[in-house]
Tab-separated table of C-alpha atoms and ligand atoms in Angstrom:
chain	number	residue	atom	x	y	z
B	223	LEU	CA	-2.732	-27.098	17.683
B	224	ILE	CA	-6.184	-27.078	16.154
B	225	GLU	CA	-8.662	-28.258	18.735
B	226	ALA	CA	-12.009	-27.768	17.003
B	227	VAL	CA	-13.549	-26.339	13.849
B	228	GLY	CA	-17.097	-25.028	13.640
B	229	ALA	CA	-19.178	-23.485	10.860
B	230	ARG	CA	-22.455	-21.678	10.296
B	231	GLU	CA	-24.559	-20.200	7.519
B	232	ILE	CA	-24.485	-16.383	7.491
B	233	LEU	CA	-25.534	-13.763	4.903
B	234	ASP	CA	-23.461	-11.926	2.310
B	235	SER	CA	-23.936	-8.367	1.048
B	236	ARG	CA	-26.565	-9.430	-1.491
B	237	GLY	CA	-28.606	-11.218	1.167
B	238	ASN	CA	-27.493	-14.661	0.025
B	239	PRO	CA	-26.276	-17.364	2.408
B	240	THR	CA	-22.565	-17.984	2.732
B	241	VAL	CA	-20.201	-19.997	4.920
B	242	GLU	CA	-18.536	-18.738	8.095
B	243	VAL	CA	-15.946	-20.923	9.839
B	244	GLU	CA	-14.555	-20.735	13.372
B	245	VAL	CA	-11.311	-22.341	14.444
B	246	LEU	CA	-10.422	-22.997	18.093
B	247	LEU	CA	-6.802	-23.655	19.080
B	248	ASP	CA	-5.600	-25.482	22.182
B	249	ASP	CA	-4.246	-22.194	23.575
B	250	GLY	CA	-7.799	-20.864	23.675
B	251	ILE	CA	-7.548	-18.668	20.548
B	252	VAL	CA	-10.711	-18.485	18.428
B	253	GLN	CA	-10.786	-16.849	14.980
B	254	ARG	CA	-13.391	-16.811	12.251
B	255	ALA	CA	-13.485	-16.221	8.494
B	256	ALA	CA	-16.347	-15.682	6.030
B	257	VAL	CA	-16.447	-16.649	2.367
B	258	PRO	CA	-17.372	-14.247	-0.488
B	259	SER	CA	-19.368	-15.096	-3.627
B	260	GLY	CA	-19.306	-13.852	-7.229
B	261	ALA	CA	-22.086	-13.054	-9.710
B	262	SER	CA	-20.109	-12.877	-12.957
B	263	THR	CA	-18.243	-16.054	-12.105
B	264	GLY	CA	-15.773	-17.713	-14.438
B	265	ALA	CA	-16.566	-21.179	-15.760
B	266	PHE	CA	-13.199	-22.460	-14.503
B	267	GLU	CA	-13.523	-21.349	-10.893
B	268	ALA	CA	-13.415	-23.817	-8.013
B	269	TYR	CA	-16.890	-25.105	-7.199
B	270	GLU	CA	-19.220	-23.195	-4.886
B	271	LEU	CA	-21.463	-25.756	-3.193
B	272	ARG	CA	-25.085	-24.676	-2.695
B	273	ASP	CA	-27.864	-26.842	-1.322
B	274	GLY	CA	-30.249	-26.569	-4.270
B	275	ASP	CA	-33.132	-27.010	-1.815
B	276	LYS	CA	-35.717	-24.618	-3.256
B	277	SER	CA	-37.617	-24.438	0.040
B	278	ARG	CA	-34.727	-22.468	1.603
B	279	TYR	CA	-33.237	-19.236	0.203
B	280	GLY	CA	-34.349	-20.154	-3.314
B	281	GLY	CA	-31.921	-23.086	-3.332
B	282	LYS	CA	-28.930	-20.932	-2.356
B	283	GLY	CA	-28.507	-22.312	1.190
B	284	VAL	CA	-25.048	-23.583	2.155
B	285	LEU	CA	-25.935	-26.101	4.868
B	286	LYS	CA	-24.210	-28.923	2.988
B	287	ALA	CA	-20.965	-26.953	2.939
B	288	VAL	CA	-21.391	-26.121	6.635
B	289	GLU	CA	-21.951	-29.799	7.368
B	290	ALA	CA	-18.837	-30.734	5.371
B	291	VAL	CA	-16.755	-28.394	7.525
B	292	ILE	CA	-18.126	-29.856	10.750
B	293	ASP	CA	-18.165	-33.536	9.763
B	294	GLU	CA	-15.183	-33.892	7.429
B	295	LEU	CA	-12.778	-30.952	7.070
B	296	GLY	CA	-12.608	-30.063	10.763
B	297	PRO	CA	-11.926	-33.599	12.049
B	298	ALA	CA	-9.245	-34.078	9.350
B	299	ILE	CA	-7.145	-31.184	10.694
B	300	GLU	CA	-7.763	-31.503	14.427
B	301	GLY	CA	-4.470	-31.931	16.282
B	302	VAL	CA	-2.450	-30.354	13.443
B	303	ASP	CA	-0.277	-27.289	14.122
B	304	ALA	CA	-2.232	-24.268	12.828
B	305	ALA	CA	1.024	-22.700	11.598
B	306	GLU	CA	1.372	-25.505	9.035
B	307	GLN	CA	-0.844	-23.733	6.482
B	308	ARG	CA	0.523	-25.614	3.490
B	309	VAL	CA	0.079	-28.997	5.166
B	310	ILE	CA	-3.427	-28.102	6.293
B	311	ASP	CA	-4.505	-26.847	2.868
B	312	GLY	CA	-3.123	-30.074	1.388
B	313	ILE	CA	-5.251	-32.110	3.791
B	314	LEU	CA	-8.361	-30.080	2.898
B	315	ILE	CA	-7.732	-30.623	-0.815
B	316	ASP	CA	-7.258	-34.373	-0.253
B	317	VAL	CA	-10.409	-34.732	1.824
B	318	ASP	CA	-12.384	-33.223	-1.041
B	319	GLY	CA	-10.579	-35.365	-3.566
B	320	THR	CA	-11.813	-33.668	-6.757
B	321	GLU	CA	-10.029	-31.401	-9.243
B	322	ASN	CA	-12.246	-28.336	-8.657
B	323	LYS	CA	-13.305	-28.919	-5.017
B	324	LYS	CA	-16.721	-30.029	-6.155
B	325	ARG	CA	-17.466	-32.623	-3.493
B	326	VAL	CA	-17.334	-30.618	-0.253
B	327	GLY	CA	-17.286	-27.214	-1.976
B	328	ALA	CA	-14.566	-24.583	-2.318
B	329	ASN	CA	-16.690	-22.382	-0.039
B	330	ALA	CA	-16.313	-24.957	2.772
B	331	ILE	CA	-12.578	-25.397	2.143
B	332	LEU	CA	-11.775	-21.684	1.866
B	333	GLY	CA	-13.568	-20.834	5.105
B	334	VAL	CA	-11.378	-23.338	6.958
B	335	SER	CA	-8.192	-22.283	5.183
B	336	LEU	CA	-8.671	-18.595	6.058
B	337	ALA	CA	-9.843	-19.171	9.626
B	338	VAL	CA	-6.792	-21.378	10.312
B	339	ALA	CA	-4.453	-18.610	9.106
B	340	LYS	CA	-6.161	-16.016	11.285
B	341	ALA	CA	-6.013	-18.265	14.329
B	342	ALA	CA	-2.333	-19.043	13.739
B	343	ALA	CA	-1.555	-15.323	13.375
B	344	ASP	CA	-3.387	-14.520	16.579
B	345	SER	CA	-1.645	-17.376	18.369
B	346	ALA	CA	1.727	-16.007	17.207
B	347	ASP	CA	0.567	-12.579	18.394
B	348	LEU	CA	1.116	-11.077	14.944
B	349	PRO	CA	-1.143	-9.023	12.673
B	350	LEU	CA	-2.366	-11.222	9.801
B	351	PHE	CA	-0.403	-9.331	7.115
B	352	ARG	CA	2.817	-9.779	9.117
B	353	TYR	CA	2.171	-13.434	9.909
B	354	LEU	CA	1.432	-14.250	6.263
B	355	GLY	CA	3.952	-11.915	4.658
B	356	GLY	CA	6.921	-12.068	7.002
B	357	PRO	CA	9.272	-9.224	7.918
B	358	ASN	CA	9.344	-7.740	4.399
B	359	ALA	CA	5.604	-7.103	4.047
B	360	HIS	CA	5.438	-3.302	3.778
B	361	LEU	CA	3.787	-2.226	0.512
B	362	LEU	CA	0.435	-0.426	0.790
B	363	PRO	CA	-1.692	-0.937	-2.327
B	364	VAL	CA	-3.231	1.503	-4.765
B	365	PRO	CA	-6.975	1.141	-4.168
B	366	LEU	CA	-8.953	0.741	-7.393
B	367	PHE	CA	-12.380	2.161	-6.622
B	368	ASN	CA	-15.170	0.733	-8.721
B	369	VAL	CA	-17.328	3.849	-8.923
B	370	ILE	CA	-19.585	3.010	-11.873
B	371	ASN	CA	-21.237	-0.406	-11.906
B	372	GLY	CA	-22.670	-2.048	-15.018
B	373	GLY	CA	-22.925	-5.526	-16.522
B	374	GLU	CA	-24.122	-8.212	-14.120
B	375	HIS	CA	-23.715	-5.903	-11.128
B	376	ALA	CA	-26.409	-3.367	-11.973
B	377	ASP	CA	-29.750	-3.086	-13.735
B	378	ASN	CA	-28.611	-0.454	-16.201
B	379	GLY	CA	-27.656	-0.669	-19.854
B	380	ILE	CA	-23.857	-0.361	-19.443
B	381	ASP	CA	-22.024	-3.332	-20.987
B	382	PHE	CA	-18.804	-2.962	-19.037
B	383	GLN	CA	-18.997	-4.149	-15.449
B	384	GLU	CA	-16.611	-1.830	-13.578
B	385	TYR	CA	-15.127	1.646	-13.967
B	386	PHE	CA	-12.187	2.375	-11.666
B	387	LEU	CA	-10.556	5.421	-10.155
B	388	ALA	CA	-6.888	4.662	-9.374
B	389	PRO	CA	-5.277	7.439	-7.275
B	390	ILE	CA	-1.700	6.566	-8.280
B	391	GLY	CA	-0.195	9.997	-7.597
B	392	ALA	CA	-0.830	10.131	-3.860
B	393	ASP	CA	2.065	9.933	-1.403
B	394	THR	CA	0.404	7.551	1.019
B	395	TYR	CA	-2.403	5.017	1.085
B	396	SER	CA	-4.556	7.200	3.318
B	397	GLU	CA	-4.137	10.116	0.935
B	398	SER	CA	-5.115	7.919	-2.024
B	399	LEU	CA	-8.200	6.860	-0.102
B	400	ARG	CA	-9.211	10.470	0.498
B	401	TRP	CA	-8.666	11.383	-3.165
B	402	GLY	CA	-10.837	8.477	-4.250
B	403	VAL	CA	-13.595	9.380	-1.821
B	404	GLU	CA	-13.604	13.059	-2.789
B	405	THR	CA	-13.809	12.187	-6.478
B	406	TYR	CA	-16.556	9.621	-5.804
B	407	HIS	CA	-18.700	12.314	-4.200
B	408	VAL	CA	-18.090	14.776	-7.050
B	409	LEU	CA	-19.002	12.024	-9.514
B	410	LYS	CA	-22.348	11.669	-7.791
B	411	SER	CA	-23.097	15.382	-8.182
B	412	GLU	CA	-22.014	15.285	-11.821
B	413	LEU	CA	-24.243	12.335	-12.626
B	414	LYS	CA	-27.136	13.938	-10.806
B	415	ALA	CA	-26.653	17.266	-12.567
B	416	ALA	CA	-26.722	15.450	-15.914
B	417	GLY	CA	-30.047	13.843	-14.988
B	418	PHE	CA	-28.797	10.321	-14.269
B	419	ASN	CA	-29.894	8.029	-11.463
B	420	THR	CA	-27.344	7.790	-8.627
B	421	GLY	CA	-28.574	4.528	-7.085
B	422	LEU	CA	-25.816	2.065	-6.254
B	423	GLY	CA	-24.854	-1.251	-7.820
B	424	ASP	CA	-23.617	-4.382	-6.035
B	425	GLU	CA	-20.140	-3.001	-5.355
B	426	GLY	CA	-21.199	0.449	-4.149
B	427	GLY	CA	-20.559	2.288	-7.414
B	428	PHE	CA	-23.246	4.355	-9.133
B	429	ALA	CA	-25.413	2.574	-11.665
B	430	PRO	CA	-26.518	5.260	-14.141
B	431	ASP	CA	-28.111	4.331	-17.453
B	432	LEU	CA	-25.363	5.820	-19.600
B	433	PRO	CA	-25.853	5.800	-23.378
B	434	SER	CA	-22.381	4.378	-24.111
B	435	ASN	CA	-19.379	2.751	-22.444
B	436	ARG	CA	-17.153	5.669	-23.413
B	437	GLU	CA	-19.477	8.037	-21.545
B	438	GLY	CA	-18.557	6.298	-18.272
B	439	LEU	CA	-14.885	7.162	-18.780
B	440	GLU	CA	-15.803	10.724	-19.700
B	441	PHE	CA	-17.724	11.100	-16.438
B	442	LEU	CA	-14.732	9.791	-14.482
B	443	LEU	CA	-12.428	12.355	-16.095
B	444	LYS	CA	-14.873	15.171	-15.434
B	445	ALA	CA	-15.177	14.145	-11.779
B	446	ILE	CA	-11.393	13.848	-11.327
B	447	GLU	CA	-10.888	17.369	-12.688
B	448	LYS	CA	-13.771	18.906	-10.749
B	449	ALA	CA	-12.425	17.350	-7.552
B	450	GLY	CA	-9.192	19.254	-8.179
B	451	PHE	CA	-6.989	16.449	-9.507
B	452	THR	CA	-5.128	15.880	-12.748
B	453	PRO	CA	-6.317	12.842	-14.732
B	454	GLY	CA	-3.455	10.421	-15.337
B	455	LYS	CA	-0.990	12.187	-13.067
B	456	ASP	CA	-2.957	12.114	-9.812
B	457	ILE	CA	-5.785	9.748	-10.596
B	458	ALA	CA	-5.824	7.309	-13.496
B	459	VAL	CA	-8.798	5.235	-14.605
B	460	GLY	CA	-9.427	1.587	-15.409
B	461	LEU	CA	-12.019	-0.951	-16.539
B	462	ASP	CA	-13.240	-4.422	-15.757
B	463	VAL	CA	-14.979	-5.246	-19.023
B	464	ALA	CA	-16.074	-8.738	-17.835
B	465	ALA	CA	-16.409	-9.593	-21.523
B	466	THR	CA	-17.336	-13.240	-20.913
B	467	GLU	CA	-20.761	-11.978	-19.854
B	468	PHE	CA	-21.578	-10.517	-23.284
B	469	PHE	CA	-19.800	-13.073	-25.443
B	470	SER	CA	-21.685	-15.893	-27.132
B	471	ASP	CA	-21.509	-17.811	-30.406
B	472	GLY	CA	-18.223	-16.134	-31.303
B	473	VAL	CA	-19.504	-12.556	-31.068
B	474	TYR	CA	-19.376	-9.799	-28.487
B	475	ARG	CA	-22.695	-7.999	-27.967
B	476	VAL	CA	-21.728	-4.397	-27.259
B	477	GLU	CA	-23.957	-1.299	-27.372
B	478	GLY	CA	-26.678	-3.125	-29.262
B	479	GLY	CA	-24.331	-4.431	-31.973
B	480	GLU	CA	-22.464	-7.649	-32.693
B	481	TRP	CA	-18.728	-7.045	-32.562
B	482	SER	CA	-15.871	-9.300	-33.556
B	483	ALA	CA	-12.861	-9.639	-31.246
B	484	GLU	CA	-10.861	-7.605	-33.795
B	485	GLN	CA	-13.342	-4.732	-33.552
B	486	LEU	CA	-13.280	-4.856	-29.777
B	487	ILE	CA	-9.462	-4.832	-29.700
B	488	GLU	CA	-9.429	-1.801	-31.995
B	489	TYR	CA	-11.963	-0.141	-29.737
B	490	PHE	CA	-9.719	-0.698	-26.692
B	491	GLU	CA	-6.730	0.680	-28.607
B	492	GLY	CA	-8.778	3.837	-29.100
B	493	LEU	CA	-9.736	4.030	-25.435
B	494	VAL	CA	-6.126	3.632	-24.309
B	495	ARG	CA	-5.163	6.422	-26.725
B	496	ASP	CA	-7.907	8.772	-25.495
B	497	PHE	CA	-8.004	8.143	-21.731
B	498	PRO	CA	-5.382	7.673	-18.968
B	499	ILE	CA	-6.198	3.978	-18.533
B	500	VAL	CA	-3.880	1.966	-16.267
B	501	THR	CA	-5.701	-1.335	-16.275
B	502	ILE	CA	-8.222	-3.322	-18.316
B	503	GLU	CA	-9.568	-6.570	-16.888
B	504	ASP	CA	-11.214	-9.365	-18.876
B	505	ALA	CA	-11.225	-7.311	-22.063
B	506	LEU	CA	-12.098	-10.533	-23.904
B	507	ALA	CA	-13.882	-13.760	-22.975
B	508	GLU	CA	-12.465	-16.493	-20.741
B	509	ASP	CA	-11.854	-18.959	-23.584
B	510	ASP	CA	-10.843	-16.575	-26.338
B	511	TRP	CA	-7.113	-17.323	-25.941
B	512	ASP	CA	-5.985	-16.478	-29.495
B	513	ASN	CA	-7.628	-13.074	-29.459
B	514	TRP	CA	-6.308	-12.468	-25.939
B	515	LYS	CA	-2.865	-12.985	-27.450
B	516	SER	CA	-3.580	-10.433	-30.220
B	517	LEU	CA	-4.890	-7.996	-27.636
B	518	THR	CA	-1.737	-8.415	-25.547
B	519	ASP	CA	0.474	-7.895	-28.589
B	520	ALA	CA	-1.505	-4.782	-29.524
B	521	ILE	CA	-1.640	-2.896	-26.210
B	522	GLY	CA	0.035	-5.030	-23.517
B	523	SER	CA	3.145	-2.831	-23.480
B	524	LYS	CA	1.065	0.236	-22.601
B	525	VAL	CA	-1.579	-1.004	-20.220
B	526	GLN	CA	-2.105	-3.647	-17.575
B	527	LEU	CA	-4.229	-6.479	-19.006
B	528	VAL	CA	-5.735	-8.439	-16.139
B	529	GLY	CA	-7.041	-11.985	-16.371
B	530	ASP	CA	-9.923	-12.670	-13.999
B	531	ASP	CA	-12.321	-15.191	-15.591
B	532	LEU	CA	-9.369	-16.068	-17.843
B	533	PHE	CA	-6.981	-17.221	-15.079
B	534	VAL	CA	-9.416	-17.755	-12.144
B	535	THR	CA	-6.482	-17.492	-9.652
B	536	ASN	CA	-5.497	-20.955	-10.864
B	537	PRO	CA	-1.724	-21.550	-11.084
B	538	LYS	CA	-2.267	-24.003	-13.979
B	539	ARG	CA	-4.319	-21.632	-16.116
B	540	LEU	CA	-1.938	-18.810	-15.274
B	541	ALA	CA	1.108	-20.903	-16.260
B	542	ASP	CA	-0.626	-21.604	-19.552
B	543	GLY	CA	-1.248	-17.886	-20.082
B	544	ILE	CA	2.339	-16.979	-19.245
B	545	ALA	CA	3.650	-19.573	-21.693
B	546	ARG	CA	1.433	-18.172	-24.450
B	547	GLY	CA	2.230	-14.532	-23.658
B	548	VAL	CA	-1.370	-13.775	-22.814
B	549	GLY	CA	-2.227	-10.857	-20.513
B	550	ASN	CA	0.269	-9.334	-18.104
B	551	SER	CA	-1.586	-9.341	-14.792
B	552	LEU	CA	-3.420	-11.748	-12.494
B	553	LEU	CA	-6.631	-10.976	-10.646
B	554	VAL	CA	-6.497	-12.709	-7.274
B	555	LYS	CA	-9.733	-13.944	-5.699
B	556	VAL	CA	-9.290	-16.409	-2.854
B	557	ASN	CA	-12.579	-18.178	-3.477
B	558	GLN	CA	-11.831	-18.808	-7.152
B	559	ILE	CA	-9.196	-21.325	-6.107
B	560	GLY	CA	-10.285	-22.199	-2.568
B	561	THR	CA	-7.159	-22.272	-0.368
B	562	LEU	CA	-4.687	-19.718	0.861
B	563	THR	CA	-1.741	-21.863	-0.226
B	564	GLU	CA	-2.886	-22.056	-3.849
B	565	THR	CA	-3.583	-18.316	-3.777
B	566	PHE	CA	0.007	-17.649	-2.675
B	567	ASP	CA	1.264	-20.006	-5.374
B	568	ALA	CA	-0.669	-18.109	-8.039
B	569	VAL	CA	0.622	-14.725	-6.854
B	570	SER	CA	4.256	-15.812	-6.721
B	571	LEU	CA	3.996	-17.440	-10.140
B	572	ALA	CA	2.642	-14.150	-11.505
B	573	HIS	CA	5.365	-12.060	-9.886
B	574	ARG	CA	8.151	-14.370	-11.047
B	575	ALA	CA	6.892	-14.080	-14.630
B	576	GLY	CA	6.820	-10.276	-14.512
B	577	TYR	CA	3.038	-10.203	-14.266
B	578	THR	CA	1.439	-7.855	-11.748
B	579	ALA	CA	-1.193	-9.151	-9.316
B	580	MET	CA	-4.308	-7.346	-8.107
B	581	LEU	CA	-6.083	-8.592	-4.987
B	582	SER	CA	-9.855	-8.599	-5.322
B	583	HIS	CA	-13.115	-8.878	-3.440
B	584	ARG	CA	-16.225	-10.518	-4.947
B	585	SER	CA	-19.475	-8.758	-5.779
B	586	GLY	CA	-21.054	-10.720	-2.896
B	587	GLU	CA	-18.965	-9.840	0.175
B	588	THR	CA	-19.019	-9.953	3.971
B	589	GLU	CA	-17.408	-7.978	6.776
B	590	ASP	CA	-14.342	-10.248	6.523
B	591	THR	CA	-11.228	-8.201	5.718
B	592	THR	CA	-8.651	-10.923	4.996
B	593	ILE	CA	-7.871	-9.632	1.476
B	594	ALA	CA	-6.621	-6.320	2.888
B	595	ASP	CA	-3.974	-8.212	4.862
B	596	LEU	CA	-3.245	-10.463	1.896
B	597	VAL	CA	-2.415	-7.608	-0.459
B	598	VAL	CA	0.166	-6.286	2.004
B	599	ALA	CA	1.463	-9.779	2.825
B	600	THR	CA	2.192	-10.373	-0.872
B	601	ASN	CA	3.513	-6.845	-1.599
B	602	SER	CA	1.198	-6.850	-4.623
B	603	GLY	CA	0.573	-3.125	-4.564
B	604	GLN	CA	-2.968	-3.150	-5.981
B	605	ILE	CA	-6.403	-3.991	-4.588
B	606	LYS	CA	-9.957	-3.604	-5.825
B	607	THR	CA	-12.657	-3.874	-3.241
B	608	GLY	CA	-15.434	-1.698	-4.616
B	609	ALA	CA	-16.464	1.888	-4.245
B	610	PRO	CA	-15.660	3.749	-1.029
B	611	ALA	CA	-19.231	3.078	0.115
B	612	ARG	CA	-21.188	0.209	1.715
B	613	SER	CA	-19.657	-1.343	4.794
B	614	GLU	CA	-18.608	-4.668	3.240
B	615	ARG	CA	-16.437	-2.662	0.750
B	616	VAL	CA	-15.243	0.013	3.162
B	617	ALA	CA	-14.287	-2.653	5.748
B	618	LYS	CA	-11.308	-3.610	3.570
B	619	TYR	CA	-10.237	-0.011	2.928
B	620	ASN	CA	-10.500	0.670	6.670
B	621	GLN	CA	-8.395	-2.385	7.513
B	622	LEU	CA	-5.691	-1.009	5.215
B	623	LEU	CA	-5.726	2.223	7.255
B	624	ARG	CA	-5.041	0.152	10.369
B	625	ILE	CA	-2.215	-1.703	8.625
B	626	GLU	CA	-0.726	1.592	7.416
B	627	GLU	CA	-0.787	2.852	10.999
B	628	GLU	CA	0.747	-0.358	12.325
B	629	LEU	CA	3.570	-0.196	9.756
B	630	GLY	CA	4.291	3.443	10.530
B	631	ASP	CA	7.515	4.604	8.884
B	632	ALA	CA	8.035	1.203	7.292
B	633	ALA	CA	4.929	1.657	5.087
B	634	VAL	CA	5.552	2.378	1.407
B	635	PHE	CA	2.654	3.351	-0.876
B	636	ALA	CA	2.900	1.513	-4.194
B	637	GLY	CA	1.527	4.450	-6.224
B	638	ARG	CA	2.495	4.650	-9.875
B	639	SER	CA	5.099	1.905	-9.515
B	640	ALA	CA	2.272	-0.622	-9.147
B	641	PHE	CA	1.583	-0.114	-12.864
B	642	PRO	CA	4.939	-0.462	-14.607
B	643	ARG	CA	3.394	-0.428	-18.104
B	644	PHE	CA	1.411	2.763	-17.691
B	645	GLN	CA	2.788	5.663	-19.720
B	646	GLY	CA	-0.069	8.163	-19.412
G	209	PGA	P1	-17.855	-11.125	-9.387
G	209	PGA	O1	-17.287	-9.802	-10.068
G	209	PGA	O2	-17.421	-11.156	-7.981
G	209	PGA	O3	-19.338	-10.979	-9.564
G	209	PGA	O4	-17.297	-12.256	-10.207
G	209	PGA	C1	-16.032	-9.284	-9.800
G	209	PGA	C2	-15.172	-9.274	-11.045
G	209	PGA	O5	-15.603	-9.702	-12.133
G	209	PGA	O6	-14.028	-8.877	-10.950
G	210	ZN	ZN1	-13.563	-9.242	-13.172
């Protein structure tokens, strides 16, 4: 039973305040969880409550959310069985009482939801992935390493936010990790040799001032080959375009020009033809549903089209997308929706509809590794949690090594099968 719930303000990887929650059970178990935070957030995400008090952290303090945990959310679940995750998340949602968790903040709610799950797992003496996923949780994900950062995550001129290496041809998760790391280091030398800056962006990828978006993909291919791998067969590539960030007044502002959605779709068709691309996320803006449909009709049979800002891990928006035949994959960010239960609902809805699901970090992260357990618990087979650099990113990749070890012979690496549409 839940005996007490505490909370505090800690820092995330960008040096901004965030919420950490601690849950104490009556058997003496204590577990904590920390909440991540995005920069290129979708308009339809659950609400992140910040104090707005300019005298502290430029208004970004989270003391109100901390207070809500201590004064309202905690007392509402005290005495409840921590294993009743769905009941508890329902109580948290009711205490808030708003559609998008605006009153007490999704950051307050999520911290409690995650800490409860961790405490219940510990109390049951199970690893989190096993507790959440049950006896069938066994699939180790393909890690999608974001090795070039642009958009809102870096101060360079690249429009697209993320460039991924996806080591789909490895036999095991640990091998895929090594391949990604080796290629990441070669990429650094290649960028350096070509005279580009190798400083890092928010997610640990390099942030060079490349002259075009295509150039980023060319660098990835060069690095994959120089590291001794075959592009497409061993290591494929991918993009998070984060197109909402450069869309306004009906036009997409790309490489100094004003592009229509039709032009952008044609451009992506060309990229998919020319590069071994397994996944493209947010290729169009979060509200551009009709063009998303055209995009899906044009290339959705050949490449994974992921909705991040489009679906915001929200089962309702996802159901809408499925009904319209928009996209074919869900990006899963726990803080976009605010409870573990709703996150599970979104993932199972995706899987039932034949959509893939990719677990994801945020650009503002902490040392919390819950998403590594979640990707295995849901057998989703794909995770993006940044470059293999910076401890808040590497923490998740390292946790997956521990899970792989724990699973032993039962572990299966998702590999190529995680991307059923990929033909490259
Ligand atoms: P964010 O970026 O965490 O800044 O929203 C990640 C993404 O867009 O996938
Ligand atoms: Zn995204």
